[in-house]
mmCIF file of N, CA and C in Angstrom:
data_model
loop_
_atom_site.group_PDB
_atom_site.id
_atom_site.type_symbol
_atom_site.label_atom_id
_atom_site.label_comp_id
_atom_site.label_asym_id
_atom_site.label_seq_id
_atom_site.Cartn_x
_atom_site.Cartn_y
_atom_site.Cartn_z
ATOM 1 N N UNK A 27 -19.558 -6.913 12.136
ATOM 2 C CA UNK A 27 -20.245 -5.778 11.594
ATOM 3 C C UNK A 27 -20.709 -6.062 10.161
ATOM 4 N N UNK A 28 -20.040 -6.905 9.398
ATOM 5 C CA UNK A 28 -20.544 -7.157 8.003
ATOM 6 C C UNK A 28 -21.057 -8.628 7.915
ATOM 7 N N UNK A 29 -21.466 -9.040 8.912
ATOM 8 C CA UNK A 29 -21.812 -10.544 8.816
ATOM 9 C C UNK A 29 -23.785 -9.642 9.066
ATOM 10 N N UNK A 30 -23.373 -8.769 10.010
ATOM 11 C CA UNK A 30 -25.353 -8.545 10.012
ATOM 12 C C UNK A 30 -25.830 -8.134 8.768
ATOM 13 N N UNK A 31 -24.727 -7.382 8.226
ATOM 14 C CA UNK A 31 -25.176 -6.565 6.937
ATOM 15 C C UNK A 31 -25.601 -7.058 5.691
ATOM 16 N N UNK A 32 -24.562 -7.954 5.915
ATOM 17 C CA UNK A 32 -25.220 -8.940 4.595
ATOM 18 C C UNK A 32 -25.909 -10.064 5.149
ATOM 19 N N UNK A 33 -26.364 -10.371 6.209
ATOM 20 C CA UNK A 33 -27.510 -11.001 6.704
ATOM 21 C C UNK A 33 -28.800 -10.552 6.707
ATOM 22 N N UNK A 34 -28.862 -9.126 6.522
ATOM 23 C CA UNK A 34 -30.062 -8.082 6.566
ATOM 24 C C UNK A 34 -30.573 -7.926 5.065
ATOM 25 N N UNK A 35 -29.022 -7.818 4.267
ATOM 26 C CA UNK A 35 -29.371 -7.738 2.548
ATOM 27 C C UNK A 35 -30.280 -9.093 2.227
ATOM 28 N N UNK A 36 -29.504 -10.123 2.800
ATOM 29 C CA UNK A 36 -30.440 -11.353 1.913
ATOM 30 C C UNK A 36 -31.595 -11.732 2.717
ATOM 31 N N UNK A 37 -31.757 -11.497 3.738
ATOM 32 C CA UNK A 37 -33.194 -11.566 4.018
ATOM 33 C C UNK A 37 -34.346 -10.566 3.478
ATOM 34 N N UNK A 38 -33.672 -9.031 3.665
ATOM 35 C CA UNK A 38 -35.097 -8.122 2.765
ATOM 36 C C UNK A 38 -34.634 -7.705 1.799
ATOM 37 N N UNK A 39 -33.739 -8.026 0.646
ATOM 38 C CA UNK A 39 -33.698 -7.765 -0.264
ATOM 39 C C UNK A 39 -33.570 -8.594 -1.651
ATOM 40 N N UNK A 40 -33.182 -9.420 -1.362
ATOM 41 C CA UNK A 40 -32.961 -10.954 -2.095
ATOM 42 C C UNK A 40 -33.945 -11.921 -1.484
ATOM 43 N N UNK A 41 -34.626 -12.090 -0.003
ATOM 44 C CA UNK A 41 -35.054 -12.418 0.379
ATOM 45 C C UNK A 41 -35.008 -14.334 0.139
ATOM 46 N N UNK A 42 -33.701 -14.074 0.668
ATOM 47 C CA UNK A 42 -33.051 -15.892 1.036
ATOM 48 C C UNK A 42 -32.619 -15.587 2.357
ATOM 49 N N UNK A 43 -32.711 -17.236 2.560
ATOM 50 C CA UNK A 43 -32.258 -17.609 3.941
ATOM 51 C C UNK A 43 -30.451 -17.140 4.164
ATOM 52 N N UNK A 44 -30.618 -16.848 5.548
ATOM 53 C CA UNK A 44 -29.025 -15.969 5.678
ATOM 54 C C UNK A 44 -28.475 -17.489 6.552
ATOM 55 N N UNK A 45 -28.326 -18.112 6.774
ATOM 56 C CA UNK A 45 -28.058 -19.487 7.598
ATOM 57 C C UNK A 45 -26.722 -19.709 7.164
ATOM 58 N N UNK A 46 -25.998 -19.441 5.848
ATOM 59 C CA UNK A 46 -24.903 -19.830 5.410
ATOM 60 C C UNK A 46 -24.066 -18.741 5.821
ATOM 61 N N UNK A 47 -24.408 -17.241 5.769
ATOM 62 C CA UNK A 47 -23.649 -16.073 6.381
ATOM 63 C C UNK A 47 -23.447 -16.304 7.398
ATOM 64 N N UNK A 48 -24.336 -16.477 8.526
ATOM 65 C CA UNK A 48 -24.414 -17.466 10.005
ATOM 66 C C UNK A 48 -23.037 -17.827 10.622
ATOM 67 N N UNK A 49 -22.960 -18.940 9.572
ATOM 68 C CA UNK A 49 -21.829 -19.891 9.364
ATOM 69 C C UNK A 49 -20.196 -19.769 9.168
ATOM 70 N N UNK A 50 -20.113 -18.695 8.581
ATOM 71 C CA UNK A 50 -18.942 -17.584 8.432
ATOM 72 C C UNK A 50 -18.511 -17.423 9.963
ATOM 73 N N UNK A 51 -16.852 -17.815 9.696
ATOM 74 C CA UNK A 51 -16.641 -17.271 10.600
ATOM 75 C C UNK A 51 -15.498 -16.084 10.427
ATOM 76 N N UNK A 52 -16.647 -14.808 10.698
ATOM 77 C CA UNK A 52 -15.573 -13.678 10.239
ATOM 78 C C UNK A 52 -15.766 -13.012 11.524
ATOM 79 N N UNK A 53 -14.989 -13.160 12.815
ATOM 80 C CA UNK A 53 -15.163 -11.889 13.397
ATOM 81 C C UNK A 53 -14.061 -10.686 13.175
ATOM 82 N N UNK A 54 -13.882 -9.788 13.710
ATOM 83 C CA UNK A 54 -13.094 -8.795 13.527
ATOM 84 C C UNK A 54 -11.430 -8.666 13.312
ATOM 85 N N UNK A 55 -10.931 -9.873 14.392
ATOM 86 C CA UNK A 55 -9.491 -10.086 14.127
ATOM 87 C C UNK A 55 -9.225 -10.667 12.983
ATOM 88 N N UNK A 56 -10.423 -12.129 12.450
ATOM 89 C CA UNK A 56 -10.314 -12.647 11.810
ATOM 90 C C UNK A 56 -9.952 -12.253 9.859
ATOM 91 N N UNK A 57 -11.324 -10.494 10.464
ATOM 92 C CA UNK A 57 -11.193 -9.908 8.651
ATOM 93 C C UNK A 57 -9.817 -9.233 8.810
ATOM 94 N N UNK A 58 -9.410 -8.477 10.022
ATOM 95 C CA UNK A 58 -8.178 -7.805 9.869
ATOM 96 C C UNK A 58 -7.439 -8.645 9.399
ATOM 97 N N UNK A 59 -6.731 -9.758 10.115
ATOM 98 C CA UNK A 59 -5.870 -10.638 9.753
ATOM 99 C C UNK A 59 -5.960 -10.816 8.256
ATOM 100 N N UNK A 60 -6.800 -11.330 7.450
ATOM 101 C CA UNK A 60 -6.909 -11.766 6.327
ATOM 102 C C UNK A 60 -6.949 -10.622 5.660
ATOM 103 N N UNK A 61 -6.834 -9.404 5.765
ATOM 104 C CA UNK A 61 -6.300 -7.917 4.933
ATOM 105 C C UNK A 61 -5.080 -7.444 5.142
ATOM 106 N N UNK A 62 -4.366 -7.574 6.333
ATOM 107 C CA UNK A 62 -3.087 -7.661 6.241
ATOM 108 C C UNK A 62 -2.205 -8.985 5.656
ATOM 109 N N UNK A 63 -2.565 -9.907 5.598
ATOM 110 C CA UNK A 63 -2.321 -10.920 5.053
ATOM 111 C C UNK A 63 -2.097 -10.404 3.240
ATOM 112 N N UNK A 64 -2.888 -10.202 2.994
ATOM 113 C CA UNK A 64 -3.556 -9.853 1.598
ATOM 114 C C UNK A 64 -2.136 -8.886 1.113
ATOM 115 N N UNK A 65 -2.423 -7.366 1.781
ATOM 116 C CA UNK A 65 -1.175 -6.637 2.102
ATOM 117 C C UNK A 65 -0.075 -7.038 1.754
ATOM 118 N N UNK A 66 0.306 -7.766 2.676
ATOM 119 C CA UNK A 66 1.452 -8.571 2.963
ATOM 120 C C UNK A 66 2.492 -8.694 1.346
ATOM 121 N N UNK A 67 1.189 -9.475 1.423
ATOM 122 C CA UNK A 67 1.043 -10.623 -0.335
ATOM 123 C C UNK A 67 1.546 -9.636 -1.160
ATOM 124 N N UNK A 68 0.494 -8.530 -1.360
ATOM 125 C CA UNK A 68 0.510 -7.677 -2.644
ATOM 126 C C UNK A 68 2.080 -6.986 -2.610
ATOM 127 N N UNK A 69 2.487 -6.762 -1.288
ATOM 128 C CA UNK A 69 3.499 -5.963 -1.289
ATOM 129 C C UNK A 69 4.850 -6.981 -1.671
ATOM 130 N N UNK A 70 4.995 -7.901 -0.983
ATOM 131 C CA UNK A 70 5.920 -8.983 -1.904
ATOM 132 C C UNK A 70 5.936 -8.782 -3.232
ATOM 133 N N UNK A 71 5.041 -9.338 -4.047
ATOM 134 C CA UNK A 71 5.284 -9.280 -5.036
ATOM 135 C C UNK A 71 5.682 -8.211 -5.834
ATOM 136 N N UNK A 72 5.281 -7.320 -5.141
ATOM 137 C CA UNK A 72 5.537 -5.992 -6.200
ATOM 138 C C UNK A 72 7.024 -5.864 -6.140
ATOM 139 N N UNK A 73 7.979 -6.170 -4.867
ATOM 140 C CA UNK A 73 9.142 -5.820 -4.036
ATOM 141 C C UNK A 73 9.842 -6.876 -4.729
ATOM 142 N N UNK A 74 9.328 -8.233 -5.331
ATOM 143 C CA UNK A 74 9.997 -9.282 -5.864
ATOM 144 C C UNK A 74 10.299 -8.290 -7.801
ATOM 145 N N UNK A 75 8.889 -7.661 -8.144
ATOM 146 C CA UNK A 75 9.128 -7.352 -9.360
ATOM 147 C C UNK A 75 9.893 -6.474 -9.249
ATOM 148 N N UNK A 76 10.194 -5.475 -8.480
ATOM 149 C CA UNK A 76 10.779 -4.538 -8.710
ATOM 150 C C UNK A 76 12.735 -4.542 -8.426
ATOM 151 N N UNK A 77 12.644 -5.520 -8.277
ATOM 152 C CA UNK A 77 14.238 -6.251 -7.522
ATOM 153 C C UNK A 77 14.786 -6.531 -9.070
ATOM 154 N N UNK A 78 14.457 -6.868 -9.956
ATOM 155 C CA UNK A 78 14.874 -7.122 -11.230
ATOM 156 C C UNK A 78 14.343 -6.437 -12.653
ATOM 157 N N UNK A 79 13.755 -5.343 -12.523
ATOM 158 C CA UNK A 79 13.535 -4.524 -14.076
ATOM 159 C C UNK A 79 13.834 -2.730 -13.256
ATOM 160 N N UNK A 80 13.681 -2.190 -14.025
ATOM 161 C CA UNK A 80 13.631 -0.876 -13.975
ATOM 162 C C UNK A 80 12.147 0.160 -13.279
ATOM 163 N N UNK A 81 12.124 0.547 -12.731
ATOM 164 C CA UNK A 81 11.244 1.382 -12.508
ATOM 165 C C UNK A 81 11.417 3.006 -12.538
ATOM 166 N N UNK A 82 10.275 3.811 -12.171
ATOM 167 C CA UNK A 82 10.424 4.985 -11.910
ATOM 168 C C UNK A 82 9.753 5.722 -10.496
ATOM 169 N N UNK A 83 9.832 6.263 -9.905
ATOM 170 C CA UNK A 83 9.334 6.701 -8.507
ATOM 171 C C UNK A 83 8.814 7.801 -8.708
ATOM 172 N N UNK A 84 7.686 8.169 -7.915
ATOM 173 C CA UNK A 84 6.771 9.625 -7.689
ATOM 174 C C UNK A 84 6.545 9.496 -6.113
ATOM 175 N N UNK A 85 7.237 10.654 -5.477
ATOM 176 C CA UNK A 85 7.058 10.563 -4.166
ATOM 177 C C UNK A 85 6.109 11.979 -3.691
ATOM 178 N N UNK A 86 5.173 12.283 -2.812
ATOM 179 C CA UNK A 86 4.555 12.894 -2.455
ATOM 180 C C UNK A 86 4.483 12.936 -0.665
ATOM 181 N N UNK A 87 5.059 13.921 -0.315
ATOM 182 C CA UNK A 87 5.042 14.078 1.546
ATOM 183 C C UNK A 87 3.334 15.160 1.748
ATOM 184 N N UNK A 88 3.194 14.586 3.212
ATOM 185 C CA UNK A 88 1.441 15.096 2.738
ATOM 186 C C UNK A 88 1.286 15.055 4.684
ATOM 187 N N UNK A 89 0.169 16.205 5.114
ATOM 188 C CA UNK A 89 0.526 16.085 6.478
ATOM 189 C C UNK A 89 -1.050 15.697 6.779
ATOM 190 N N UNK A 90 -1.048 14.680 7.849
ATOM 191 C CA UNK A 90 -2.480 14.559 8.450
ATOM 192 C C UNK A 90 -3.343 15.191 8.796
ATOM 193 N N UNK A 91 -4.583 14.699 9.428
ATOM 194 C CA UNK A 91 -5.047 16.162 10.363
ATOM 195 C C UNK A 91 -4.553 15.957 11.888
ATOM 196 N N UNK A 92 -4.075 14.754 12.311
ATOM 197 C CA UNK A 92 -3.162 14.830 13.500
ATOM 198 C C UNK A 92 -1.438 15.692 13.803
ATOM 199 N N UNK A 93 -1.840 16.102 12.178
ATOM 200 C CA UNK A 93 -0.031 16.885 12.252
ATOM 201 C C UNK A 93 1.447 15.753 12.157
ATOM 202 N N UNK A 94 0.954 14.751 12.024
ATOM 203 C CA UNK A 94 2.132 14.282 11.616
ATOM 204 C C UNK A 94 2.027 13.723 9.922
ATOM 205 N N UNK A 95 3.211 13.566 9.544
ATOM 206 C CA UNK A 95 3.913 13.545 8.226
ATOM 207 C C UNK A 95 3.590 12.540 7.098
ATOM 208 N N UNK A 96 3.384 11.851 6.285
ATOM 209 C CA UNK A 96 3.422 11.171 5.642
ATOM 210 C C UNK A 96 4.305 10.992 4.525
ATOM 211 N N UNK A 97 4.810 9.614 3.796
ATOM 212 C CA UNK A 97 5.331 10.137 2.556
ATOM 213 C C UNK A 97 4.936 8.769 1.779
ATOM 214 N N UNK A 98 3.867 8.945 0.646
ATOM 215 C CA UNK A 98 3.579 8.465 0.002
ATOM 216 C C UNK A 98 4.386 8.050 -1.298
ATOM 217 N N UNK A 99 4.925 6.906 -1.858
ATOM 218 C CA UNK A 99 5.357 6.517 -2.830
ATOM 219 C C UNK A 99 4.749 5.519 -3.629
ATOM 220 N N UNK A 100 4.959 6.158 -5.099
ATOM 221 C CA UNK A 100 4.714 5.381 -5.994
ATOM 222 C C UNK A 100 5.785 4.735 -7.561
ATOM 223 N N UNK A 101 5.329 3.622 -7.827
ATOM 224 C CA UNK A 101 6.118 3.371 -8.875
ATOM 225 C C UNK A 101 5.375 2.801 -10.133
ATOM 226 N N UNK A 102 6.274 3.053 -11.034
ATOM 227 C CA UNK A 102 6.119 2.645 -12.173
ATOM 228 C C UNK A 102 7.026 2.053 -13.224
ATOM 229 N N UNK A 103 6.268 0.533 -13.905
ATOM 230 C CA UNK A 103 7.263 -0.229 -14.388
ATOM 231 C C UNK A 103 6.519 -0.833 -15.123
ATOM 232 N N UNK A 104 7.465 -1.411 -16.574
ATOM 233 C CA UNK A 104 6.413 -2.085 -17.301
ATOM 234 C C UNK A 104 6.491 -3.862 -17.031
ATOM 235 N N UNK A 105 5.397 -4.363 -17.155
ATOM 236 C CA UNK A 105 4.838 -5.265 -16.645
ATOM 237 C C UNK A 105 3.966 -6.319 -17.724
ATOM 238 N N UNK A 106 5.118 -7.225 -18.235
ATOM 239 C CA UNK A 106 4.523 -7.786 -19.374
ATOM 240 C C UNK A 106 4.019 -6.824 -20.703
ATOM 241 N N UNK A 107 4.564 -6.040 -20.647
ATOM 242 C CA UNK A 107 4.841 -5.399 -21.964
ATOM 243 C C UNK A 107 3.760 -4.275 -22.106
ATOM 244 N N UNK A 108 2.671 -3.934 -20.417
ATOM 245 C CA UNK A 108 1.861 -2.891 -20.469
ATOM 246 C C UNK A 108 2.530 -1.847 -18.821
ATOM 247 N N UNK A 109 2.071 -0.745 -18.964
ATOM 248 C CA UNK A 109 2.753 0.232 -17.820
ATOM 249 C C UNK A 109 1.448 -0.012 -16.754
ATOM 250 N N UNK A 110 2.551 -0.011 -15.587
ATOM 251 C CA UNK A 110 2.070 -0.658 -14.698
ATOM 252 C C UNK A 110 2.369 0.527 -13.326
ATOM 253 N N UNK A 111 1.328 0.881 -12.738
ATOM 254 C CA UNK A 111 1.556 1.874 -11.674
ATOM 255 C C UNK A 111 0.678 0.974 -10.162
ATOM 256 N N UNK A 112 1.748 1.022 -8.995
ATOM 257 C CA UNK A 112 1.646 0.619 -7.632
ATOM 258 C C UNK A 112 1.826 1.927 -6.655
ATOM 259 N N UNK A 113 0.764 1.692 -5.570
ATOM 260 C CA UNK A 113 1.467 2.460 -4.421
ATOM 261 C C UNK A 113 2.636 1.294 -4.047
ATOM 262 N N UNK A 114 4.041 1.825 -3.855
ATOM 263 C CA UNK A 114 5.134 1.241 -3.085
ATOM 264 C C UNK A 114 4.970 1.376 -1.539
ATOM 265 N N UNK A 115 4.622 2.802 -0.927
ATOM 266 C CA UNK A 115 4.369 2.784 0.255
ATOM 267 C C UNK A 115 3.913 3.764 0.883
ATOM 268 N N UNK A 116 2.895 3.936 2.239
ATOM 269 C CA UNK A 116 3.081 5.134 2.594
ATOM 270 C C UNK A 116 3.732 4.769 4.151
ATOM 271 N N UNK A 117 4.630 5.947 4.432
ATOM 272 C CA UNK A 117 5.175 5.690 5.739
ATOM 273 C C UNK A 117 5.298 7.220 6.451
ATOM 274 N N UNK A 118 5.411 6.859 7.503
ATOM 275 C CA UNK A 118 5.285 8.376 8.552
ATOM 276 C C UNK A 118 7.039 8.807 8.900
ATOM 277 N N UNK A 119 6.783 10.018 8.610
ATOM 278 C CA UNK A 119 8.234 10.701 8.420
ATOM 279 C C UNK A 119 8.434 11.431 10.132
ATOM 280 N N UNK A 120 9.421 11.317 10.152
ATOM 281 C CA UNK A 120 9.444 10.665 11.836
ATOM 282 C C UNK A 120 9.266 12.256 12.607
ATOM 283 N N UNK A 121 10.172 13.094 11.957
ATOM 284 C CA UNK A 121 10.074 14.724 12.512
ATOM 285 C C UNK A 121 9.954 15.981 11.347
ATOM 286 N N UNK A 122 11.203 15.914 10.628
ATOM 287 C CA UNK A 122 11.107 17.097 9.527
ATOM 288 C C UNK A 122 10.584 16.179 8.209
ATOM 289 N N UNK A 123 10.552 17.078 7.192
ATOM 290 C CA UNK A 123 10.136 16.523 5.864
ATOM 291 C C UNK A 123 10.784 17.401 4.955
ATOM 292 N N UNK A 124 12.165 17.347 5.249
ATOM 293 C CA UNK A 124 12.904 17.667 4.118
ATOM 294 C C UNK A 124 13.142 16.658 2.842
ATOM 295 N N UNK A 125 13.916 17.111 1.938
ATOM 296 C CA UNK A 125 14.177 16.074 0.606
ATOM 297 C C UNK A 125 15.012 15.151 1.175
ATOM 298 N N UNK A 126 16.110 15.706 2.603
ATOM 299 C CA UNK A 126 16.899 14.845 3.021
ATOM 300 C C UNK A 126 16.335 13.380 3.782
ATOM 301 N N UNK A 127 15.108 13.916 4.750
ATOM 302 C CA UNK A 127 14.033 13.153 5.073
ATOM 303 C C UNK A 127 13.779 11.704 4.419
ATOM 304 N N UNK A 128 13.121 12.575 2.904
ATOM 305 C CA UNK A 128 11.957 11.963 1.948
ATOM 306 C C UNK A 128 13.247 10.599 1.577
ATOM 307 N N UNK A 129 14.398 11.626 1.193
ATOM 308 C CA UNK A 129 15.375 10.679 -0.007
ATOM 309 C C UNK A 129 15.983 9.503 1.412
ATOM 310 N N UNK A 130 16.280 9.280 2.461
ATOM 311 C CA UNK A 130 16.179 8.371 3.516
ATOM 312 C C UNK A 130 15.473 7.685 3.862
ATOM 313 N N UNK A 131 13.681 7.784 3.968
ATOM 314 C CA UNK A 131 12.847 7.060 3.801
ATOM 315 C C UNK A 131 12.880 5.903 2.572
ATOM 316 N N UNK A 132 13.408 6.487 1.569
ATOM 317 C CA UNK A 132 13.036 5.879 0.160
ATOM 318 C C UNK A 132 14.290 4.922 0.231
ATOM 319 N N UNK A 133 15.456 5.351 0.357
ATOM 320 C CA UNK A 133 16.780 4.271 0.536
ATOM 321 C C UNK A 133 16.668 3.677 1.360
ATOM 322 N N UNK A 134 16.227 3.289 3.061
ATOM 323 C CA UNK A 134 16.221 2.587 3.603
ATOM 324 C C UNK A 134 15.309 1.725 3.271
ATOM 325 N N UNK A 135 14.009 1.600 2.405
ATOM 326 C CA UNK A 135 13.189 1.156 1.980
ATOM 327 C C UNK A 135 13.498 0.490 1.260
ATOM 328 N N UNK A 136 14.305 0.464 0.119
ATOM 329 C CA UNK A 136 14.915 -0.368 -1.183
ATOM 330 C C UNK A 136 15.953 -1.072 -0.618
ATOM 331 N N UNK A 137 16.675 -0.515 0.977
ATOM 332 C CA UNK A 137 17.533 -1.548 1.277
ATOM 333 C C UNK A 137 17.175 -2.502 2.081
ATOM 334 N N UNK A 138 16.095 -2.125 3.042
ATOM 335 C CA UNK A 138 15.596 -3.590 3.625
ATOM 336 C C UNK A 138 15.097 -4.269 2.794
ATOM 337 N N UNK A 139 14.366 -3.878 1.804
ATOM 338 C CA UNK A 139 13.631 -5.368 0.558
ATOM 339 C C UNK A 139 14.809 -5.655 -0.183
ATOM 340 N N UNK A 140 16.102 -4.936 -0.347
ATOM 341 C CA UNK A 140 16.891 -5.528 -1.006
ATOM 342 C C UNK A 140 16.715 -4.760 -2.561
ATOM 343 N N UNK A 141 15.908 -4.534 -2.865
ATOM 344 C CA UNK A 141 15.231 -3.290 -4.331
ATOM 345 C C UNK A 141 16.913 -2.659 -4.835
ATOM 346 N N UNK A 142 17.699 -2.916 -5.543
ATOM 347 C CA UNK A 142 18.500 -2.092 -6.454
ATOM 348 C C UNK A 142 18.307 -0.229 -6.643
ATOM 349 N N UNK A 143 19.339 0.451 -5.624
ATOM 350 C CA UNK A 143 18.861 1.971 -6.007
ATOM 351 C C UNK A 143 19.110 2.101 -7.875
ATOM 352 N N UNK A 144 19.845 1.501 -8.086
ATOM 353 C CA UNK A 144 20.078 1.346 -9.543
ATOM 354 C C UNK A 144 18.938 1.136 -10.900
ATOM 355 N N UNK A 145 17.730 0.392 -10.203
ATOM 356 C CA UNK A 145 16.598 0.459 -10.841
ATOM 357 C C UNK A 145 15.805 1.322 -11.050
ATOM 358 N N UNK A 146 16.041 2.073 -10.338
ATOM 359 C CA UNK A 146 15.265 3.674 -10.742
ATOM 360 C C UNK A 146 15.728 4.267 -12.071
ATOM 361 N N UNK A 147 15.032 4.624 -12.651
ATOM 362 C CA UNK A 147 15.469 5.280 -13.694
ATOM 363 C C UNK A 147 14.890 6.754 -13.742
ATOM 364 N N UNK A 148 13.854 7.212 -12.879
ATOM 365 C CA UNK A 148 13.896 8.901 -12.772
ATOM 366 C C UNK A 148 12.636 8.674 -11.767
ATOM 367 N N UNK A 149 12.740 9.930 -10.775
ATOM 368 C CA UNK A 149 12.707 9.811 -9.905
ATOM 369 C C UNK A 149 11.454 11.535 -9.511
ATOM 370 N N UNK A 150 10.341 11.548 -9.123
ATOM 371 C CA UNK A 150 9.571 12.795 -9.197
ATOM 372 C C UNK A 150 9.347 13.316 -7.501
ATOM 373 N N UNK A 151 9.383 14.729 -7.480
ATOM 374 C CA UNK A 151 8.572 14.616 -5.777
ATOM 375 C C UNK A 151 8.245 16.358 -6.024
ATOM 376 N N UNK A 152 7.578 16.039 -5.018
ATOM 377 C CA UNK A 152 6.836 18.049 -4.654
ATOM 378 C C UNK A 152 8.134 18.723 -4.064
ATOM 379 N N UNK A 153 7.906 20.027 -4.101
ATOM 380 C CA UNK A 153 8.808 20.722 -3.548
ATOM 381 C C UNK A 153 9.357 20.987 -2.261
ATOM 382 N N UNK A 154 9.677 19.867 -1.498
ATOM 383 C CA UNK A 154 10.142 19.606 -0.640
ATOM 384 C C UNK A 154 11.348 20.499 -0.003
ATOM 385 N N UNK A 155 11.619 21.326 1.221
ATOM 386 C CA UNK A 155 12.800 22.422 1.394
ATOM 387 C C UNK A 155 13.617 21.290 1.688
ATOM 388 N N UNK A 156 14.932 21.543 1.223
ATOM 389 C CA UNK A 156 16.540 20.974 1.609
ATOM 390 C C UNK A 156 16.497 21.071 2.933
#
């Protein structure tokens, strides 16, 4: 789908030969793959930084238009000596979306990467019912 597109740009708009786009081999599994890949990547590292300094968490539960749950997390940590804000994750909250929910999502999360609950240093969310 983006191999015509930018085959279409450089022929009527730049008006060069597209022969090298051609050549690309991007089909569809190929771009997925290489964005989860990417993913992958970004999320390591953040999971490596956050295993050894301090952070802070902002969690937000949020519902689709399919009706099921979400719970978006974010963090913040400083990062070579400037503040540094990541999405950590969003994940689907399996039935209710209580705080009991939210705060289970978030610990099982820091314990499969291994993440220190201890690195938190304060912790934000919407008003979530007990």
């Amino acid at each position: 789908m983006k191999k015509p597109s930018i085959s279409v740009f450089l022929k009527t708009v730049l008006e060069k030969d597209d022969k090298d786009v051609k050549a690309l081999p991007l089909s569809n599994n190929t771009v997925s793959r290489k964005i989860d890949e990417m993913s992958e990547d970004i999320e390591k590292q953040l999971v490596e930084k956050l295993k050894t300094r301090n952070f802070s968490v902002q969690m937000d539960e949020s519902t689709l238009r399919d009706s099921n749950a979400v719970l978006i997390t974010y963090v913040r940590y400083i990062d070579v000596r400037n503040l540094a804000e990541e999405t950590l994750f969003c994940k689907r909250l399996e039935s209710t979306t209580t705080s009991k929910d939210i705060y289970n999502k978030l610990k099982n999360y820091l314990d499969i990467n291994d993440i220190p609950m201890k690195n938190i240093t304060s912790c934000a969310a919407d008003g979530a019912p007990y």
